PDB file of C-alpha atoms in Angstrom:
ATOM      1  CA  UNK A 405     -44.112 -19.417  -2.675  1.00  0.00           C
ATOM      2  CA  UNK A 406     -45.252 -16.006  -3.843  1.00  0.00           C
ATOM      3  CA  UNK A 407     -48.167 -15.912  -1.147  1.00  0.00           C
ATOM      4  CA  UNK A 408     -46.020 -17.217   1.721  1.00  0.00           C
ATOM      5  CA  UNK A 409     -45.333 -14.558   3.972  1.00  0.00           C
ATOM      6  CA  UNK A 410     -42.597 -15.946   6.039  1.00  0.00           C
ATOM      7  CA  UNK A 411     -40.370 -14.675   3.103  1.00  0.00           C
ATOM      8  CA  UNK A 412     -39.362 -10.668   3.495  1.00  0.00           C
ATOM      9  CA  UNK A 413     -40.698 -10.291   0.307  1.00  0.00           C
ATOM     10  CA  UNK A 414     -43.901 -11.348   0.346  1.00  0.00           C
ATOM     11  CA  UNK A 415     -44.529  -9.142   3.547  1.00  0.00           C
ATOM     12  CA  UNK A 416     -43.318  -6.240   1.391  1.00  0.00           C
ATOM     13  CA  UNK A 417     -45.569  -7.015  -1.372  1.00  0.00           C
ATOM     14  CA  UNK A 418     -48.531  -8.044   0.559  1.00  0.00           C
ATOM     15  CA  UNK A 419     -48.640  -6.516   4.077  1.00  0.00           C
ATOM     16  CA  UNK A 420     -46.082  -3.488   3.712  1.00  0.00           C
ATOM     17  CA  UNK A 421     -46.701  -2.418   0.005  1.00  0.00           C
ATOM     18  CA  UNK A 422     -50.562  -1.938   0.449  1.00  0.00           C
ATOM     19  CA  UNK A 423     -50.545  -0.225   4.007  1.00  0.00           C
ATOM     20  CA  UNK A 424     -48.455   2.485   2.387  1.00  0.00           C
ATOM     21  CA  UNK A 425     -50.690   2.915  -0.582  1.00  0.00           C
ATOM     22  CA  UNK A 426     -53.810   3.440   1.137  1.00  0.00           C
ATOM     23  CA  UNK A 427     -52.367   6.154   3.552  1.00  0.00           C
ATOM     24  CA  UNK A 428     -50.464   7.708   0.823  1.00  0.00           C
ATOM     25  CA  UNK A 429     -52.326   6.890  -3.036  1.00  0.00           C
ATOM     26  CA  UNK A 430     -50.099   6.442  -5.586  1.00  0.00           C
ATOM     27  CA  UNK A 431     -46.645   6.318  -3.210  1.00  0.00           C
ATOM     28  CA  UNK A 432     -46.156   2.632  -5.156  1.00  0.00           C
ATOM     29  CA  UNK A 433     -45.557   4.421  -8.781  1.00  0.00           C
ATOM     30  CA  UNK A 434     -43.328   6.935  -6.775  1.00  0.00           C
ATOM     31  CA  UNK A 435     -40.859   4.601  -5.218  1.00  0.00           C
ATOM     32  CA  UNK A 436     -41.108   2.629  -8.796  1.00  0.00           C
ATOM     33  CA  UNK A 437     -39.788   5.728  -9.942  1.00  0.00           C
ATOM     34  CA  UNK A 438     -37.395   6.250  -7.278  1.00  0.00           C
ATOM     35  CA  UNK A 439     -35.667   3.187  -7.929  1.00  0.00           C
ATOM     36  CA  UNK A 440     -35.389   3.937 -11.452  1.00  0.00           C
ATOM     37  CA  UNK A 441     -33.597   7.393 -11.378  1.00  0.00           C
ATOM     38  CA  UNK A 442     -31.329   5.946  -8.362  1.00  0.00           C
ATOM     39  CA  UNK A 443     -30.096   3.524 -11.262  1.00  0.00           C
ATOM     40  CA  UNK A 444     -29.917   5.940 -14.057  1.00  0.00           C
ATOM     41  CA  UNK A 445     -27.616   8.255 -11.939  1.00  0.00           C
ATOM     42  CA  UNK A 446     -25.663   4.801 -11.277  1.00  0.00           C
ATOM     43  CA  UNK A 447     -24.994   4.603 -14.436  1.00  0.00           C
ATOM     44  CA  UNK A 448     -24.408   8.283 -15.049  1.00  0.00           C
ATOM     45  CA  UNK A 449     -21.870   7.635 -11.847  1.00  0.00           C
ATOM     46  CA  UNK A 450     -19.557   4.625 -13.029  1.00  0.00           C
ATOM     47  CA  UNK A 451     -17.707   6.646 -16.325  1.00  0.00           C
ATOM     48  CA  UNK A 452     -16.707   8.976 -14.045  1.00  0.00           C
ATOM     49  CA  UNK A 453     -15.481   7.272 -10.881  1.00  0.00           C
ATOM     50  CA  UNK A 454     -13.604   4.784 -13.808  1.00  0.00           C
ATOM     51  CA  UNK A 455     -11.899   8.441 -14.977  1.00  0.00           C
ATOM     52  CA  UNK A 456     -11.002   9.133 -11.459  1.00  0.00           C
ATOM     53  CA  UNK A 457      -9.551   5.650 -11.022  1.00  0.00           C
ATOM     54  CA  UNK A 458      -7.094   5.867 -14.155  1.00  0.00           C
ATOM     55  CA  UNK A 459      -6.150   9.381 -13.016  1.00  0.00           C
ATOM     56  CA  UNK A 460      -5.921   8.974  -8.686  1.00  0.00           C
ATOM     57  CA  UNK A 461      -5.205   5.366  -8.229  1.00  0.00           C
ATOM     58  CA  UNK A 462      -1.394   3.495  -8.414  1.00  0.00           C
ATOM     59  CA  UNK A 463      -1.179   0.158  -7.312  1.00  0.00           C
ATOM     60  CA  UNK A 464       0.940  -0.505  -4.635  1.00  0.00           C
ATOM     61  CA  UNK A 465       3.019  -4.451  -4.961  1.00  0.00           C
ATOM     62  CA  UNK A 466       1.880  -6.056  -1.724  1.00  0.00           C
ATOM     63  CA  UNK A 467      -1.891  -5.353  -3.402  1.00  0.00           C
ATOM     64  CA  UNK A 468      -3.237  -1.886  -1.945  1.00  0.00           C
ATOM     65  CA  UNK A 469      -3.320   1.162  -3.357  1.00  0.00           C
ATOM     66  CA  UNK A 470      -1.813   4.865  -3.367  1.00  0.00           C
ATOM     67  CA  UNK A 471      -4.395   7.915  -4.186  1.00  0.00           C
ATOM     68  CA  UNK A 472      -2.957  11.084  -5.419  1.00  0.00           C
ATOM     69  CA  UNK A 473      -4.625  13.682  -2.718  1.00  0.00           C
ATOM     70  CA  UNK A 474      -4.806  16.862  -4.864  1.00  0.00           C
ATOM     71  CA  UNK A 475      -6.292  15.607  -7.799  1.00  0.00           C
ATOM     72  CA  UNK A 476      -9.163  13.340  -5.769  1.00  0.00           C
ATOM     73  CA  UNK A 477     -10.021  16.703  -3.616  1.00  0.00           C
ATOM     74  CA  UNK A 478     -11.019  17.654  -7.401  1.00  0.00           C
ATOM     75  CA  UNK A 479     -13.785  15.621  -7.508  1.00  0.00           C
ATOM     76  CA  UNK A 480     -17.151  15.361  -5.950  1.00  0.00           C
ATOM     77  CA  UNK A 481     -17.325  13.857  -2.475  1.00  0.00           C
ATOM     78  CA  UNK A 482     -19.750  11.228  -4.184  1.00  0.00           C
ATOM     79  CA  UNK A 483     -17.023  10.467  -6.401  1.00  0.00           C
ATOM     80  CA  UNK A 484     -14.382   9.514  -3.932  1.00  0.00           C
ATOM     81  CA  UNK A 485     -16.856   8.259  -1.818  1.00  0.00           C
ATOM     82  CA  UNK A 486     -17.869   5.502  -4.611  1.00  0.00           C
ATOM     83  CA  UNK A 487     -13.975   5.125  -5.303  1.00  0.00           C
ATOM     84  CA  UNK A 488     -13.168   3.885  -2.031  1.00  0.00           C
ATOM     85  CA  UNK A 489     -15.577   1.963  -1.441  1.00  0.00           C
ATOM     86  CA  UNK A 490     -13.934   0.192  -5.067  1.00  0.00           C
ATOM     87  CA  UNK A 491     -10.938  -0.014  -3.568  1.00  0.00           C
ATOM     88  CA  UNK A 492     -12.064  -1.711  -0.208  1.00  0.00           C
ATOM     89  CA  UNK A 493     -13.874  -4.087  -1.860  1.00  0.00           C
ATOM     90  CA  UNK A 494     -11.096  -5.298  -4.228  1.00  0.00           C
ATOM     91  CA  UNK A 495      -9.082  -5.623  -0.578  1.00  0.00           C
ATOM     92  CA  UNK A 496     -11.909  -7.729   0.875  1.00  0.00           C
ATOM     93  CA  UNK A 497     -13.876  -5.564   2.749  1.00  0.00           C
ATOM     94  CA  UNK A 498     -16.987  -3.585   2.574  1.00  0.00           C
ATOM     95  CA  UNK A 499     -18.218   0.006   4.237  1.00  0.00           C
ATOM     96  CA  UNK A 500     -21.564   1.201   4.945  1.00  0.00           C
ATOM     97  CA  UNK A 501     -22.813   4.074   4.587  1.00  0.00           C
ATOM     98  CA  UNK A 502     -21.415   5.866   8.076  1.00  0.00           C
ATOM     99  CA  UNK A 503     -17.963   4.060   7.295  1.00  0.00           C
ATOM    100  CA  UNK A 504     -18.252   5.573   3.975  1.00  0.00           C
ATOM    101  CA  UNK A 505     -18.846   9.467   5.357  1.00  0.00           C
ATOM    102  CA  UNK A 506     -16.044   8.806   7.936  1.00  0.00           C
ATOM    103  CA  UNK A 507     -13.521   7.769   5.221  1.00  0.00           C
ATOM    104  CA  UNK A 508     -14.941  10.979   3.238  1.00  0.00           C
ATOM    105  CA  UNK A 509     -14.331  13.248   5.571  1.00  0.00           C
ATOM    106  CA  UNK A 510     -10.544  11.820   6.297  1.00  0.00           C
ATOM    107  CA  UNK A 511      -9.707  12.501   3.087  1.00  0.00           C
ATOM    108  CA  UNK A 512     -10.559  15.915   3.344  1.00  0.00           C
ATOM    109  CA  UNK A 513      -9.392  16.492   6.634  1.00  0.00           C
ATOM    110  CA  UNK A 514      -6.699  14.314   8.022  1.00  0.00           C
ATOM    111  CA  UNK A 515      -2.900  15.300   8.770  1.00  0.00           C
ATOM    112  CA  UNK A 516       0.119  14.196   6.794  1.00  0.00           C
ATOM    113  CA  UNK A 517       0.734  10.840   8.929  1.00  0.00           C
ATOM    114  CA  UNK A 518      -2.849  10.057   9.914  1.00  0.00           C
ATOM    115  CA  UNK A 519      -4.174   6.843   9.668  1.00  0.00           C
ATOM    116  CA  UNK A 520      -8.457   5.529   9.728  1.00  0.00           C
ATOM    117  CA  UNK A 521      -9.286   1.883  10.838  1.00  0.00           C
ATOM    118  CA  UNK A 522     -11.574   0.614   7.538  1.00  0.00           C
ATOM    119  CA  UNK A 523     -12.819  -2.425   9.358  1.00  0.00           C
ATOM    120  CA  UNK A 524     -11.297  -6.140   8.013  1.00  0.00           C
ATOM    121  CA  UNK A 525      -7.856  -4.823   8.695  1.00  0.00           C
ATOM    122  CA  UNK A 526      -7.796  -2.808   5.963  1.00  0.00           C
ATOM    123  CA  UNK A 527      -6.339   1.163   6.933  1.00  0.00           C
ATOM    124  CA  UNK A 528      -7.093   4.522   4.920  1.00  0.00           C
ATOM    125  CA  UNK A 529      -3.571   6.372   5.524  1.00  0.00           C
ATOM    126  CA  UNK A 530      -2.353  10.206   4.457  1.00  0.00           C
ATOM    127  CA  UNK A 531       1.211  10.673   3.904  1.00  0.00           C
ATOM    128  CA  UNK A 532       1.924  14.481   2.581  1.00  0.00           C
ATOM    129  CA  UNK A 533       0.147  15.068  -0.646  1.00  0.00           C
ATOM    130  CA  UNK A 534      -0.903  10.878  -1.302  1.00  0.00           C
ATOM    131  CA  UNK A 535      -3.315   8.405   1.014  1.00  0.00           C
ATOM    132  CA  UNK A 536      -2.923   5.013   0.862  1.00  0.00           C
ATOM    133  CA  UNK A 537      -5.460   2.160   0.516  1.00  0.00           C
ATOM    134  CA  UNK A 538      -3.848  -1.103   2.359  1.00  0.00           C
ATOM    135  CA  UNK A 539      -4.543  -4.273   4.498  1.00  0.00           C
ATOM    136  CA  UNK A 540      -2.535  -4.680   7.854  1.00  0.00           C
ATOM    137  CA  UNK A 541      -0.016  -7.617   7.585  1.00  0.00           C
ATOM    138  CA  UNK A 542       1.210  -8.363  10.775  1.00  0.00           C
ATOM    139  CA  UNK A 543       5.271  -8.565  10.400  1.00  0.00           C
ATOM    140  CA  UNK A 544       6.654 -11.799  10.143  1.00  0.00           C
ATOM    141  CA  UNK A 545      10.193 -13.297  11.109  1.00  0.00           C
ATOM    142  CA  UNK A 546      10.425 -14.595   8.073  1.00  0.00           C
ATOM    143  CA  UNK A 547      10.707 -11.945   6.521  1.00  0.00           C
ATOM    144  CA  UNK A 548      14.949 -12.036   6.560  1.00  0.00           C
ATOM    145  CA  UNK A 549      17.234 -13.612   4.732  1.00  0.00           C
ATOM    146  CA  UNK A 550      20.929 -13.779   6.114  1.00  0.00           C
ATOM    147  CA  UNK A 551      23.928 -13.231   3.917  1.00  0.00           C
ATOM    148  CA  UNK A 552      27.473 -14.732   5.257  1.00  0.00           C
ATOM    149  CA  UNK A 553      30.638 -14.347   3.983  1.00  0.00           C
ATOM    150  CA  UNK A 554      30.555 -16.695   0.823  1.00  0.00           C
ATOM    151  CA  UNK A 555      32.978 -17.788  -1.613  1.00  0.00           C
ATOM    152  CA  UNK A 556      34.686 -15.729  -5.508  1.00  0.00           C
ATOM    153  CA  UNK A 557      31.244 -15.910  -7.244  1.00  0.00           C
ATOM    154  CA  UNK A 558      28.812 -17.850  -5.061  1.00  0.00           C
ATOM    155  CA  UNK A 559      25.180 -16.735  -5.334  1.00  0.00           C
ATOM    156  CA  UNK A 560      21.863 -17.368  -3.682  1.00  0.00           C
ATOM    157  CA  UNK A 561      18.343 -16.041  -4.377  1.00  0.00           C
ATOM    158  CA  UNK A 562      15.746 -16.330  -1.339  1.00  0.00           C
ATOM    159  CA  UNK A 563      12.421 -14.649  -0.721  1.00  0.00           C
ATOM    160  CA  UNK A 564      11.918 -11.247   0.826  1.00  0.00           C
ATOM    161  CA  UNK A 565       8.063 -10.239   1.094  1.00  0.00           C
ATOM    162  CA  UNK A 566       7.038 -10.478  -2.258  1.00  0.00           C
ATOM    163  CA  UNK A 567      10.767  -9.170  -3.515  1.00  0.00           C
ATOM    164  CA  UNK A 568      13.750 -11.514  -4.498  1.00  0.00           C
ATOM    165  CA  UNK A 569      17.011 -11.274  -2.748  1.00  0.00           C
ATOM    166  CA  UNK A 570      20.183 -11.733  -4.989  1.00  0.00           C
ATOM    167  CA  UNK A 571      23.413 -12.321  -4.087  1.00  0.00           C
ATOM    168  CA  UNK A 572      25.917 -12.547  -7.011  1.00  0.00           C
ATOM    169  CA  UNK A 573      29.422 -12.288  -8.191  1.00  0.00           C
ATOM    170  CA  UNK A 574      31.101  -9.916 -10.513  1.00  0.00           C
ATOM    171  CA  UNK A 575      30.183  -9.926 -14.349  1.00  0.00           C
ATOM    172  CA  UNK A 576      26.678 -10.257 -13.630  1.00  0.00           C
ATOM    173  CA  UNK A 577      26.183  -6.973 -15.322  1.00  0.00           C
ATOM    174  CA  UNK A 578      23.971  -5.853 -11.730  1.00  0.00           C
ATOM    175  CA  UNK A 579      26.751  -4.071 -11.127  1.00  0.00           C
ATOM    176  CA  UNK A 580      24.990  -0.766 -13.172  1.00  0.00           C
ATOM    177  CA  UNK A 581      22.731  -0.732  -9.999  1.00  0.00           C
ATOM    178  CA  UNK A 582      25.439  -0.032  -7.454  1.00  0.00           C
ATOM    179  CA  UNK A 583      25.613   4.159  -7.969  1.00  0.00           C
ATOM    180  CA  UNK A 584      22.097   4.820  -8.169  1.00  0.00           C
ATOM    181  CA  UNK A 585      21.318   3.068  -4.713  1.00  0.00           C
ATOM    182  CA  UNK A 586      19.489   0.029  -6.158  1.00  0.00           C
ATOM    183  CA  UNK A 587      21.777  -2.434  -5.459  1.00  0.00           C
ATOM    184  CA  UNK A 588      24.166  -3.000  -2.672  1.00  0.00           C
ATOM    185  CA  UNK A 589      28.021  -3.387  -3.727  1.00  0.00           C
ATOM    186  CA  UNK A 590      31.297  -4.464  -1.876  1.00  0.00           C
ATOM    187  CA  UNK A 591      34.228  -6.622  -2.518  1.00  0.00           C
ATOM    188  CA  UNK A 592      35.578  -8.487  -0.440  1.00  0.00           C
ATOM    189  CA  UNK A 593      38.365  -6.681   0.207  1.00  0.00           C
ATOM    190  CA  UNK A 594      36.185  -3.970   1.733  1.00  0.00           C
ATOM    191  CA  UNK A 595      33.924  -6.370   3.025  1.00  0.00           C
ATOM    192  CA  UNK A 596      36.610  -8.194   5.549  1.00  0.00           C
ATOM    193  CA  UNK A 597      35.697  -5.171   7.844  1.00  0.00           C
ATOM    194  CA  UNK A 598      31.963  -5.823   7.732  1.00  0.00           C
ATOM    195  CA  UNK A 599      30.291  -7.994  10.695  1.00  0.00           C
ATOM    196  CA  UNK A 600      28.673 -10.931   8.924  1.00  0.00           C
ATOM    197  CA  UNK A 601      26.591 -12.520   8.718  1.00  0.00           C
ATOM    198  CA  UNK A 602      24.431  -9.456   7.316  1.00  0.00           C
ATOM    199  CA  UNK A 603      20.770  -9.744   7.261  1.00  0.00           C
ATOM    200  CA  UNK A 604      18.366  -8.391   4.725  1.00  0.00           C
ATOM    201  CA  UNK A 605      14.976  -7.248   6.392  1.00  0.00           C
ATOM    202  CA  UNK A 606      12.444  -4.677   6.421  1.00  0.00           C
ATOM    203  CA  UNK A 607      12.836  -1.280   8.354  1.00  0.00           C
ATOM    204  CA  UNK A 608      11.568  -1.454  12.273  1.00  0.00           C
ATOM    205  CA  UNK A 609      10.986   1.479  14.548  1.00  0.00           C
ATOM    206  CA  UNK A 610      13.877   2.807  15.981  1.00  0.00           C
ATOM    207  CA  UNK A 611      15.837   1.973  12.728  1.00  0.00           C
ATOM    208  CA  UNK A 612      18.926   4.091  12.034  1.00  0.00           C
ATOM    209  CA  UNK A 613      21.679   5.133   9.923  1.00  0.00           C
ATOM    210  CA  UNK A 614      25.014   6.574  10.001  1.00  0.00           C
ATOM    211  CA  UNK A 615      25.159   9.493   7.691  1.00  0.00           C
ATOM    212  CA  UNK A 616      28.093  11.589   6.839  1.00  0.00           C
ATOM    213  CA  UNK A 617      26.561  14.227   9.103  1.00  0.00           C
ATOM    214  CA  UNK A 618      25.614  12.044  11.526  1.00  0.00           C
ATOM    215  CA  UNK A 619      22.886   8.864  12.499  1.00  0.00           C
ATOM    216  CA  UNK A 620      19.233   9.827  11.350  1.00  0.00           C
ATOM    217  CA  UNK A 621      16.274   7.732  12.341  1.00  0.00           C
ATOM    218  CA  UNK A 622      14.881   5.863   9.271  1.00  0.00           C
ATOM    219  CA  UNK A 623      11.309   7.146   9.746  1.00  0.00           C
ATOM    220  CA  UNK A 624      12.656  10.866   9.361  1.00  0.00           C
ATOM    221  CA  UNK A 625      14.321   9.885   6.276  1.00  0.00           C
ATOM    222  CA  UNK A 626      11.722   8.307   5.026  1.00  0.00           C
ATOM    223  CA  UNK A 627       9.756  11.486   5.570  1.00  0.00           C
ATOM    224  CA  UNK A 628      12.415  13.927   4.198  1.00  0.00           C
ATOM    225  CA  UNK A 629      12.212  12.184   0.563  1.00  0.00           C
ATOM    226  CA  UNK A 630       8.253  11.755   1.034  1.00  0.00           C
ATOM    227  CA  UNK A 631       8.115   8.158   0.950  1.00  0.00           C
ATOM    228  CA  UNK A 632       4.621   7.331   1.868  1.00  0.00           C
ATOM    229  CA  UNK A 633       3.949   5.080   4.841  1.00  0.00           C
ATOM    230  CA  UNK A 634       2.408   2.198   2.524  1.00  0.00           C
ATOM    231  CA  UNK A 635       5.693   1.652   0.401  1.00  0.00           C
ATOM    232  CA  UNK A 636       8.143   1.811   3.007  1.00  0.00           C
ATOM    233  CA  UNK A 637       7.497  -1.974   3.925  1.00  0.00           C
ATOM    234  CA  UNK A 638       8.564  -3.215   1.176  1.00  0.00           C
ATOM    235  CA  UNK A 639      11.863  -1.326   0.985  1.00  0.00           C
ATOM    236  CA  UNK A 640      15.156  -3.974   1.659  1.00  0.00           C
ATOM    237  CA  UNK A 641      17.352  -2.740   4.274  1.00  0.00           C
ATOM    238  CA  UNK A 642      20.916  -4.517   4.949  1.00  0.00           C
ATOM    239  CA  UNK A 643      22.241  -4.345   8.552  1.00  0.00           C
ATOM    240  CA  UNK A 644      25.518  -6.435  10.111  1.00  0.00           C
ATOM    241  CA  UNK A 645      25.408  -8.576  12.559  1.00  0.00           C
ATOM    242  CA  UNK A 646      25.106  -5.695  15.300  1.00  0.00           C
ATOM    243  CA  UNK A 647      21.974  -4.448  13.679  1.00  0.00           C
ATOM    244  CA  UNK A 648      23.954  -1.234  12.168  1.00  0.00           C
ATOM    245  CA  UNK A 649      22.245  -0.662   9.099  1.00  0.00           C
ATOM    246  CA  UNK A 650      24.188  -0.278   6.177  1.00  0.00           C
ATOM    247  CA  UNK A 651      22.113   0.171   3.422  1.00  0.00           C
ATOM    248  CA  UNK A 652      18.401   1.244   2.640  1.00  0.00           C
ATOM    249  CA  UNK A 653      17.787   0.182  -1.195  1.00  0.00           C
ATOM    250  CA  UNK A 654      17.158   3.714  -3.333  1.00  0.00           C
ATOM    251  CA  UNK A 655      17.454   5.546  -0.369  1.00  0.00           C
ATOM    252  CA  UNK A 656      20.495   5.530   1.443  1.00  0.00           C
ATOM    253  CA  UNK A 657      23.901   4.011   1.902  1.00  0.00           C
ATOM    254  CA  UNK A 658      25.628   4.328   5.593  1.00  0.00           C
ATOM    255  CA  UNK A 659      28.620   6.354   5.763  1.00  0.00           C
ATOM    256  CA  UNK A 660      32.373   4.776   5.724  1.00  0.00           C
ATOM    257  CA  UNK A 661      30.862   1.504   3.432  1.00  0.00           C
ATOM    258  CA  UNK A 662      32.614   2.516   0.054  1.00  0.00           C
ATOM    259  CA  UNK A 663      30.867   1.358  -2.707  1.00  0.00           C
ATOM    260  CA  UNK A 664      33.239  -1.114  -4.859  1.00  0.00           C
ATOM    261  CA  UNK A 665      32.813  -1.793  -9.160  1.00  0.00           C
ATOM    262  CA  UNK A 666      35.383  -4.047  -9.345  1.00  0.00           C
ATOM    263  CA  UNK A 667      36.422  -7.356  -7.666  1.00  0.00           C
ATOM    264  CA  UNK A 668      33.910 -10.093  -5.987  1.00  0.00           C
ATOM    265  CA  UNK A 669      30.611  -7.770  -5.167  1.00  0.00           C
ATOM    266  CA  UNK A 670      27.374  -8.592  -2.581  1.00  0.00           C
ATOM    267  CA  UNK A 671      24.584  -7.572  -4.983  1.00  0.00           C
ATOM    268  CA  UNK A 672      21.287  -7.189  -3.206  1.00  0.00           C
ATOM    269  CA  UNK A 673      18.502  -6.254  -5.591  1.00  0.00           C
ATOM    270  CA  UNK A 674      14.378  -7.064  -5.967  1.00  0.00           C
ATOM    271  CA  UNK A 675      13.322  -9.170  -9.048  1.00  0.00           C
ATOM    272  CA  UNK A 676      12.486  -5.674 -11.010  1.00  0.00           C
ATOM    273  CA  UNK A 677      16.324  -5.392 -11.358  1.00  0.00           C
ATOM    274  CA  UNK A 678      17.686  -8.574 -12.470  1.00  0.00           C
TER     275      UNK A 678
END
């Protein structure tokens, strides 16, 4: 099959290959050569986009990835150039060489709250001083789960995104969480003037919450603590049956819900705190 030129590479070697030798002599020794530096430099390349990957690159749990701006702009352009093209890849899709440049010069350039089309559905976003690395998921309705008004230690654990949703009653030691925002904590006593059923969910434009200064959009919030764009998907919210939110896990708790220690509590917590 060597001599059959219907294959690309016999038309390099035998039609191609020779025309460019005779009008230039000795250009098949140079591109030889070519091709070998090209893969030495490879190979000079790889230790140090692996460096800039251990220092630059946090995972993100629904499988992107967050890039710490600063300390990429420290490298050469070849270098994060290389890196995200790693980092599409490993999300399924692939740039060429003008996709590559573009993606370059965004992460040079861009504003705080810009976001670059990758192709595949993956998105190359800046939030302050990070960019994230992420595929679109379209939001699903299924993504809820609805919490009535149970009974003195009843419990239930759905599925949230890729989080678990607990419910549980007192003595379940979760109760640690309730101060530092990570869990969500009322007894029932409290809770009689709450409008079940209450719905856990992600956060959706227009989103609010009462403050003690007043109601505050979620996305400004989200912005004042620099919470990049990539990981506030994944952050629980609890809202009543009236869509008031009451509670953004780590973040916030609305004003006038008292948080309780004692008594029957609502826990609401992801797996990483059970």
């Amino acid at each position: 099959t060597n001599a059959d030129v219907r294959f690309a590479r016999n038309q390099l070697r035998h039609e191609v290959v020779p025309r460019i030798e005779a009008l230039l002599p000795g250009a098949t020794l140079e591109l030889l050569d070519l091709a070998d530096r090209s893969r030495a430099q490879e190979h000079a390349w790889k230790p140090l986009v692996r460096e800039a990957f251990s220092r630059v690159v946090q995972p993100l749990g629904n499988g992107g990835f967050v890039l710490a701006r600063p300390f990429l702009l420290a490298y050469h352009a070849e270098i994060n150039a290389r890196l995200i093209r790693v980092l599409v890849r490993r999300l399924g899709g692939a740039l060429d060489r003008a996709g590559t440049q573009t993606a370059v010069q965004f992460i040079s350039t861009a504003l705080s709250g810009s976001v670059l089309e990758l192709g595949s559905g993956i998105e190359l976003g800046r939030d302050f001083d990070s960019l994230s690395v992420t595929r679109r998921v379209a939001a699903s309705p299924r993504h809820r789960v609805e919490v009535g008004r149970g009974r003195r230690g009843e419990g239930a654990t759905q599925r949230h995104t890729d989080q678990t949703v607990v419910i549980e009653g007192p003595g379940s030691g979760s109760s640690r969480a309730c101060l530092d925002g990570r869990a969500f904590c009322v007894d029932w006593t409290v809770g009689a003037g709450l409008r079940f059923p209450l719905e856990v969910r992600t956060w959706r434009p227009g989103d609010r919450i009462r403050l003690p200064y007043g109601t505050k959009k979620l996305k400004k919030l989200f912005a004042e603590q620099r919470i990049v764009r990539a990981a506030r998907a994944r952050i629980p919210l609890l809202v009543d049956s009236d869509g008031a939110v009451l509670w953004v896990q780590g973040v916030a708790r609305a004003a006038g819900v008292p948080v309780a220690e004692t008594e029957f509590q609502i826990v609401v917590s992801d797996a990483e705190d059970d």
